[in-house]
XYZ file of N, CA and C in Angstrom:
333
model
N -13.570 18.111 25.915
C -12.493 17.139 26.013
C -12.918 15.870 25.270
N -11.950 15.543 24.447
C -12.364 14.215 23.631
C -12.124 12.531 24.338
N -12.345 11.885 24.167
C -12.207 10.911 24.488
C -10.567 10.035 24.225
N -9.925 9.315 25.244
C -8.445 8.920 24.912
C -9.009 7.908 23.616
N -7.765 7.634 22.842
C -7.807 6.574 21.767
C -6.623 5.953 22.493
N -7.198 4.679 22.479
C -6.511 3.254 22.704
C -5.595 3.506 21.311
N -4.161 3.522 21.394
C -3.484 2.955 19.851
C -3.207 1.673 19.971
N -2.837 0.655 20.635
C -3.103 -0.659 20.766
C -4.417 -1.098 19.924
N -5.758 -0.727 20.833
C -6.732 -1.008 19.912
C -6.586 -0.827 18.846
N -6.606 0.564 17.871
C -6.551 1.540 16.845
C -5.526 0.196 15.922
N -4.757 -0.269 15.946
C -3.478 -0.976 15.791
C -4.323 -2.218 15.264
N -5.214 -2.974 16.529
C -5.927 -3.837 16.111
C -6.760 -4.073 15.411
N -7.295 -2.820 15.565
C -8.297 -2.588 14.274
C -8.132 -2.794 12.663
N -7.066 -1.840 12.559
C -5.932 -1.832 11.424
C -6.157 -3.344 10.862
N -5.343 -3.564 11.768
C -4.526 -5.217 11.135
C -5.953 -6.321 11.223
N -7.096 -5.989 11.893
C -8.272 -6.759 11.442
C -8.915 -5.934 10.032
N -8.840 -5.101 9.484
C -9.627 -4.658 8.731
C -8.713 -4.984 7.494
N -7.208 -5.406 7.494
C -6.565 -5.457 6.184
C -6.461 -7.155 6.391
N -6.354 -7.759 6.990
C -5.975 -9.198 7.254
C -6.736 -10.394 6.361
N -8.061 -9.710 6.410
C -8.904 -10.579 5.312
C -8.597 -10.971 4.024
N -8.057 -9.784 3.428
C -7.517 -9.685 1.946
C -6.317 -10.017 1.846
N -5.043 -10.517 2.400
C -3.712 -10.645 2.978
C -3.761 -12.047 1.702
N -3.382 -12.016 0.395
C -3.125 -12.998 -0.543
C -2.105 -14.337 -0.311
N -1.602 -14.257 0.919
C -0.756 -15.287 2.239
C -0.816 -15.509 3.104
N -2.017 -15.812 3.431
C -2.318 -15.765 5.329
C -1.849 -16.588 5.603
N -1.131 -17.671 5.319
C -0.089 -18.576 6.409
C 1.201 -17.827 6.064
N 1.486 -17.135 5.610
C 3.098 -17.008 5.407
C 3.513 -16.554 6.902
N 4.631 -16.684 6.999
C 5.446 -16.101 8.627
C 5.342 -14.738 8.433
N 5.379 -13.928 9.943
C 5.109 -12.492 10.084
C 6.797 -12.048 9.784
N 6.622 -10.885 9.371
C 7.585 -10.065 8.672
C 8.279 -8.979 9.771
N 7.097 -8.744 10.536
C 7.347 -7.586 11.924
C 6.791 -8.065 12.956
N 7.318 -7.141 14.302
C 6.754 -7.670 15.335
C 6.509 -6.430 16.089
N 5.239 -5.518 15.825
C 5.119 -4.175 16.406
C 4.338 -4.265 17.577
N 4.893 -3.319 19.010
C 4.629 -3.417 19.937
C 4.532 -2.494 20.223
N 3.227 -2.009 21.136
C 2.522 -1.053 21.275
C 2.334 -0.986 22.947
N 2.787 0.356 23.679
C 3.048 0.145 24.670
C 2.482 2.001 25.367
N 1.414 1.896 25.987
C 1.268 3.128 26.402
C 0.562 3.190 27.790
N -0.001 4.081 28.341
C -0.744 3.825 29.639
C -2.361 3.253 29.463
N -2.215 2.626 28.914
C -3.572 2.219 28.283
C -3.219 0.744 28.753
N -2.031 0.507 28.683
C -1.733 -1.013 28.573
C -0.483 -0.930 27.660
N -0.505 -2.503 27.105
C 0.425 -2.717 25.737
C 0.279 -3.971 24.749
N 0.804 -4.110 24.250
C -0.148 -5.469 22.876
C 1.261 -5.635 22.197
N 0.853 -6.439 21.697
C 2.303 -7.174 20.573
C 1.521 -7.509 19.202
N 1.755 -7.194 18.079
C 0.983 -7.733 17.147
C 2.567 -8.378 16.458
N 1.877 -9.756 15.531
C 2.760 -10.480 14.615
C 2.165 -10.003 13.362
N 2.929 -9.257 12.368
C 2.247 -9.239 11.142
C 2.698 -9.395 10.207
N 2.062 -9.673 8.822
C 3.039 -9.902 7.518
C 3.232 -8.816 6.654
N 3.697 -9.763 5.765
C 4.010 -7.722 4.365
C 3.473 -7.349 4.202
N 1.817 -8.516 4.104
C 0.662 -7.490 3.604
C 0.018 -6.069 4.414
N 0.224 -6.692 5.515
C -0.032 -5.666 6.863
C 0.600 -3.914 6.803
N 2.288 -4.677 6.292
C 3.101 -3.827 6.181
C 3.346 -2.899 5.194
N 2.769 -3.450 4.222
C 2.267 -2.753 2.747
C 1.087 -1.910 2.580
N 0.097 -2.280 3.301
C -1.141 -1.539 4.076
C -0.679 -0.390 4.654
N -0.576 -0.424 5.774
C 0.407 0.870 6.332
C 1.104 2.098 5.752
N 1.995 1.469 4.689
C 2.993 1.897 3.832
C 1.897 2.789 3.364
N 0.893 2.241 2.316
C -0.219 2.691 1.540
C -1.144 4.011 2.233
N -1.641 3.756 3.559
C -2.337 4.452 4.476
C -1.453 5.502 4.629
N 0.037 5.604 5.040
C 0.814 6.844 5.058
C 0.740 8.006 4.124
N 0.798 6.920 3.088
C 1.152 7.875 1.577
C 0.215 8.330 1.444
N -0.997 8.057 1.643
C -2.467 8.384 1.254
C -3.059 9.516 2.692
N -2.591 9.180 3.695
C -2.696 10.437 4.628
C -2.567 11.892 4.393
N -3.262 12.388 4.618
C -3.339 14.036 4.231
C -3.785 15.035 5.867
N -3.301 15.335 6.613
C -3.604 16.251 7.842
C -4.464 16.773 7.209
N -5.878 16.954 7.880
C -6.776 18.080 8.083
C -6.000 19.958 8.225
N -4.876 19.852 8.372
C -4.494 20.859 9.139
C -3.457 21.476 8.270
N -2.945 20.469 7.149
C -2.228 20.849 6.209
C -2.636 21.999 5.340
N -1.951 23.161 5.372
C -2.631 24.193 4.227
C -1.227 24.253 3.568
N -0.383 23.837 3.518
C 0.933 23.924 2.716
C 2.059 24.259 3.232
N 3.513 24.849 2.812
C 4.380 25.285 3.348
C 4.562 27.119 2.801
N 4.767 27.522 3.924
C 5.684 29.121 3.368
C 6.218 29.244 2.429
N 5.974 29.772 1.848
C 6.929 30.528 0.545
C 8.132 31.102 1.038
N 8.086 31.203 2.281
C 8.709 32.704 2.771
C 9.979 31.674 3.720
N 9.418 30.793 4.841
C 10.048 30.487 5.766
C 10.596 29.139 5.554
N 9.571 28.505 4.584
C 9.216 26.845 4.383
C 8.692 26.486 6.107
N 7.797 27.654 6.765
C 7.013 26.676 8.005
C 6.042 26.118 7.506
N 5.111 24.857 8.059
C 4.354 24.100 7.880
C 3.358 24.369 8.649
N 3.179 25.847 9.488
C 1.908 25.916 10.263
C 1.310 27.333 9.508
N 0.417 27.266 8.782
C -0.381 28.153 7.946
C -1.819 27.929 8.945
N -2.462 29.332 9.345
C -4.093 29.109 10.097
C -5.130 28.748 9.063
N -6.110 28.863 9.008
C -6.784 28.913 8.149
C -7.384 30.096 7.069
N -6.934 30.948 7.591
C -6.701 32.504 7.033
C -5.139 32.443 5.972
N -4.560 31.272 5.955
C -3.264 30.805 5.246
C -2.167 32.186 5.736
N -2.356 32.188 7.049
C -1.483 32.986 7.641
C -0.342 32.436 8.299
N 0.866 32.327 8.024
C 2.347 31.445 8.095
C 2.170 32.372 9.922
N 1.869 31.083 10.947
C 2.381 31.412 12.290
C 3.654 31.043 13.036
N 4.963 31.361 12.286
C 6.134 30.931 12.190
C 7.046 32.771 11.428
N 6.311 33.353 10.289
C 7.148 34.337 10.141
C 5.979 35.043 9.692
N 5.148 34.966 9.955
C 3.512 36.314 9.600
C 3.273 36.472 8.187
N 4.252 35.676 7.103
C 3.562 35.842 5.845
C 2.222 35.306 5.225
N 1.412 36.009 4.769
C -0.131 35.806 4.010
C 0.196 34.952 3.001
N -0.741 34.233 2.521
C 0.107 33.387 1.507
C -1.539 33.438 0.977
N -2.009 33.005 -0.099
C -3.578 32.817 -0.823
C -3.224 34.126 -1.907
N -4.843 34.113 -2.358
C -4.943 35.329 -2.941
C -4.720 36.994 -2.474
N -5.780 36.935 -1.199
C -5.381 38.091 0.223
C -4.078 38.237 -0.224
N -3.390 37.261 0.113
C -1.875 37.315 0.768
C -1.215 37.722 -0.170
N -1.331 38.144 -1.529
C -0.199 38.290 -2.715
C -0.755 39.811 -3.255
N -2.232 39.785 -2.934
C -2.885 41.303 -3.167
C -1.916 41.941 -2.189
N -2.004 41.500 -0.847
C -1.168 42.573 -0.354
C 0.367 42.654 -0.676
N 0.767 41.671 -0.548
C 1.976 41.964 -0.857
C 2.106 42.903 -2.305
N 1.990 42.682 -3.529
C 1.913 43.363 -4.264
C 1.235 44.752 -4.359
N 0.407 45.550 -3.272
C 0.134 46.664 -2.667
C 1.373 46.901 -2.095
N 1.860 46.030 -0.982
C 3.215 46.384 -0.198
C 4.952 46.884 -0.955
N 4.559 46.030 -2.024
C 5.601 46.268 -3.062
C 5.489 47.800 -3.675
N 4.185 48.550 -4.232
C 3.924 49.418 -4.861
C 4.173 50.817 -3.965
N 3.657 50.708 -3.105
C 3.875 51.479 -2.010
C 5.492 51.740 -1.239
N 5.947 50.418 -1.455
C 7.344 50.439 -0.780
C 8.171 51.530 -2.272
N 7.662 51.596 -3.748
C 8.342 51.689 -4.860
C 7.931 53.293 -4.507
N 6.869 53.993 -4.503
C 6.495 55.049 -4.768
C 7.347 56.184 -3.171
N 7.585 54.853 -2.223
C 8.079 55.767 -1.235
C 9.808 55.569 -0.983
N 10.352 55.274 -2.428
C 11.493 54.970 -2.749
C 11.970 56.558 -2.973
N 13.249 56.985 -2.808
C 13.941 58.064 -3.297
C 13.882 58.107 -5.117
């Protein structure tokens, strides 16, 4: 069992680790994100730069867990065997050997 993450903290962290570089640190805050869980809750005031940060961190996010989408279903849960656990299609190299076995076989046991 892992340990809970504070997102309040996590939040604070954030906005201390981009705040330094913020090319307007007096300007007025732009948002007012509030963070509210059983942990507690926090209010942060922040500016664009904050908000531009974020923006940046999204786009640049990549899931560990991401192996792509189906060819087959468009699901987004592939194992690590790139096995689609949504409609059972193989997807990789494996996955097209067989199919293209599956194809040959389906042809030869054609009328």
């Amino acid at each position: 069992m892992s340990t809970p993450i504070d997102p309040a903290a996590v939040m604070a962290a954030f906005i201390d680790a981009v705040e330094p570089y913020d090319p307007s640190p007096d300007a007025d805050p732009v948002a007012l994100i509030g963070v509210r869980t059983a942990l507690g809750e926090a209010t942060f005031a922040v500016g664009d730069h904050v908000i531009r940060a974020m923006c940046k961190a999204l786009a640049a996010y990549r899931d560990p867990e991401d192996r792509g989408t189906c060819v087959q279903c468009g699901g987004r849960h592939l194992d690590e065997n790139l096995h689609c656990n949504e409609c059972g299609r193989l997807h990789g190299i494996l996955g097209e050997v067989i199919a293209q076995h599956a194809r040959r076989v389906a042809a030869e046991d054609a009328p």
